Amino acid sequence: MLAHDIIKSPVLTEKSNNGVAQKRYVFMVDPRADKVQIKAAVESVFDVKVESVNVVNVRGKYKRQGRTGGYTSKGKKAYVTLEATSKAIPFFETLS
């Protein structure tokens, strides 16, 4: 897998924006990727040094539309913490 295939999108919520000051970022990633692959992808795409990676498998939520119901898509979320000496990711700095 290529680095751009592993990182799907950033997670832009109020809770994830609270971690930007501590250099902690949240990304939706490919469900088949492991921590080592996620760390290498973030380091190569954003040119930063990663200290730790925590991952969470996200279940699909049950949603109803009238009588019918179904599940939203499942995924994998990665919490990436950068080293203190590393530069910040510029994309997240423009949001605050």
Coordinates of N, CA and C in Angstrom, one line a residue, residues 5-66:
D5 N -2.6 5.9 0.1 CA -3.7 5.0 0.2 C -4.1 4.7 1.6
I6 N -3.1 4.8 2.5 CA -3.3 4.4 3.9 C -4.1 5.5 4.6
I7 N -3.7 6.8 4.4 CA -4.3 7.9 5.1 C -5.5 8.4 4.2
K8 N -6.7 8.2 4.7 CA -7.9 8.5 3.9 C -8.3 10.0 4.0
S9 N -8.5 10.4 5.3 CA -8.9 11.8 5.5 C -8.6 12.2 7.0
P10 N -8.5 13.5 7.2 CA -8.4 13.9 8.6 C -9.8 13.9 9.3
V11 N -9.8 13.7 10.6 CA -11.1 13.8 11.3 C -11.2 15.2 11.9
L12 N -12.1 16.0 11.5 CA -12.3 17.3 11.9 C -13.5 17.5 12.9
T13 N -13.3 17.2 14.1 CA -14.3 17.4 15.1 C -13.8 18.3 16.2
E14 N -14.7 18.7 17.1 CA -14.3 19.5 18.2 C -13.3 18.8 19.1
K15 N -13.5 17.6 19.4 CA -12.6 16.8 20.2 C -11.2 16.6 19.6
S16 N -11.2 16.3 18.3 CA -9.9 16.2 17.6 C -9.1 17.5 17.5
N17 N -9.8 18.6 17.4 CA -9.2 19.9 17.4 C -8.6 20.3 18.7
N18 N -9.1 19.7 19.8 CA -8.5 20.0 21.1 C -7.1 19.4 21.3
G19 N -6.8 18.4 20.5 CA -5.5 17.8 20.6 C -4.4 18.4 19.7
V20 N -4.8 19.4 18.9 CA -3.8 20.0 18.0 C -2.7 20.8 18.7
A21 N -3.1 21.4 19.9 CA -2.1 22.1 20.7 C -1.0 21.2 21.2
Q22 N -1.4 19.9 21.5 CA -0.4 18.9 22.0 C 0.2 18.1 20.8
K23 N 0.0 18.5 19.6 CA 0.5 17.8 18.4 C -0.1 16.4 18.3
R24 N -1.4 16.3 18.6 CA -2.1 15.0 18.5 C -3.1 15.2 17.4
Y25 N -3.0 14.4 16.3 CA -3.9 14.5 15.2 C -4.7 13.2 15.0
V26 N -5.8 13.3 14.4 CA -6.7 12.1 14.1 C -7.0 12.0 12.6
F27 N -6.8 10.8 12.1 CA -7.0 10.5 10.7 C -7.9 9.2 10.6
M28 N -8.7 9.2 9.5 CA -9.3 7.9 9.1 C -8.3 7.2 8.2
V29 N -8.1 6.0 8.5 CA -7.1 5.2 7.7 C -7.7 4.0 7.2
D30 N -6.9 3.3 6.3 CA -7.3 2.0 5.7 C -7.5 1.0 6.8
P31 N -8.6 0.2 6.8 CA -8.7 -0.8 7.9 C -7.7 -1.9 7.9
R32 N -7.0 -2.1 6.8 CA -6.0 -3.2 6.7 C -4.6 -2.7 7.2
A33 N -4.4 -1.4 7.4 CA -3.1 -0.8 7.8 C -2.9 -1.1 9.3
D34 N -1.6 -1.3 9.7 CA -1.3 -1.5 11.1 C -0.5 -0.2 11.5
K35 N -0.1 -0.2 12.8 CA 0.5 1.0 13.4 C 1.8 1.4 12.7
V36 N 2.6 0.4 12.3 CA 3.9 0.7 11.7 C 3.7 1.3 10.3
Q37 N 2.7 0.8 9.6 CA 2.4 1.4 8.2 C 1.8 2.8 8.4
I38 N 1.0 3.0 9.4 CA 0.4 4.3 9.6 C 1.5 5.3 10.0
K39 N 2.4 4.9 10.8 CA 3.5 5.8 11.2 C 4.4 6.2 10.1
A40 N 4.7 5.2 9.2 CA 5.5 5.5 8.1 C 4.8 6.4 7.1
A41 N 3.5 6.2 6.9 CA 2.7 7.0 6.0 C 2.7 8.5 6.4
V42 N 2.4 8.7 7.7 CA 2.3 10.1 8.2 C 3.6 10.8 8.1
E43 N 4.7 10.1 8.4 CA 6.1 10.7 8.4 C 6.4 11.0 6.9
S44 N 6.1 10.2 6.0 CA 6.5 10.5 4.6 C 5.6 11.5 4.0
V45 N 4.3 11.5 4.2 CA 3.4 12.5 3.6 C 3.6 13.9 4.2
F46 N 3.7 14.0 5.5 CA 3.7 15.3 6.1 C 5.1 15.8 6.6
D47 N 6.1 14.9 6.4 CA 7.5 15.2 6.7 C 7.6 15.6 8.2
V48 N 7.2 14.8 9.1 CA 7.2 15.0 10.5 C 7.8 13.8 11.2
K49 N 8.1 13.8 12.5 CA 8.5 12.7 13.3 C 7.4 12.3 14.2
V50 N 7.0 11.0 14.1 CA 5.8 10.5 14.9 C 6.4 9.8 16.2
E51 N 5.8 10.2 17.3 CA 6.2 9.5 18.6 C 5.3 8.3 18.8
S52 N 4.0 8.4 18.7 CA 3.2 7.2 18.9 C 2.0 7.2 18.0
V53 N 1.4 6.0 17.8 CA 0.2 5.8 17.0 C -0.8 4.9 17.8
N54 N -2.0 5.4 18.0 CA -3.0 4.6 18.6 C -4.2 4.4 17.6
V55 N -4.7 3.2 17.5 CA -5.8 3.0 16.5 C -7.0 2.5 17.2
V56 N -8.2 2.8 16.5 CA -9.5 2.4 17.0 C -10.3 1.9 15.8
N57 N -10.9 0.7 16.0 CA -11.8 0.3 14.9 C -13.2 0.9 15.2
V58 N -13.8 1.5 14.2 CA -15.0 2.2 14.4 C -16.1 1.4 13.8
R59 N -17.2 1.1 14.6 CA -18.3 0.3 14.1 C -19.2 1.2 13.3
G60 N -19.9 0.7 12.3 CA -20.9 1.5 11.6 C -22.2 1.7 12.5
K61 N -22.7 2.9 12.5 CA -23.9 3.2 13.3 C -25.2 2.8 12.6
Y62 N -26.2 2.4 13.3 CA -27.4 2.0 12.7 C -28.2 3.3 12.5
K63 N -28.7 3.5 11.3 CA -29.4 4.7 10.9 C -30.7 4.3 10.2
R64 N -31.8 5.0 10.5 CA -33.1 4.7 9.9 C -33.5 5.9 9.0
Q65 N -34.2 5.5 7.9 CA -34.8 6.4 7.0 C -36.2 5.9 6.8
G66 N -37.2 6.4 7.5 CA -38.5 5.9 7.5 C -38.6 4.5 8.0

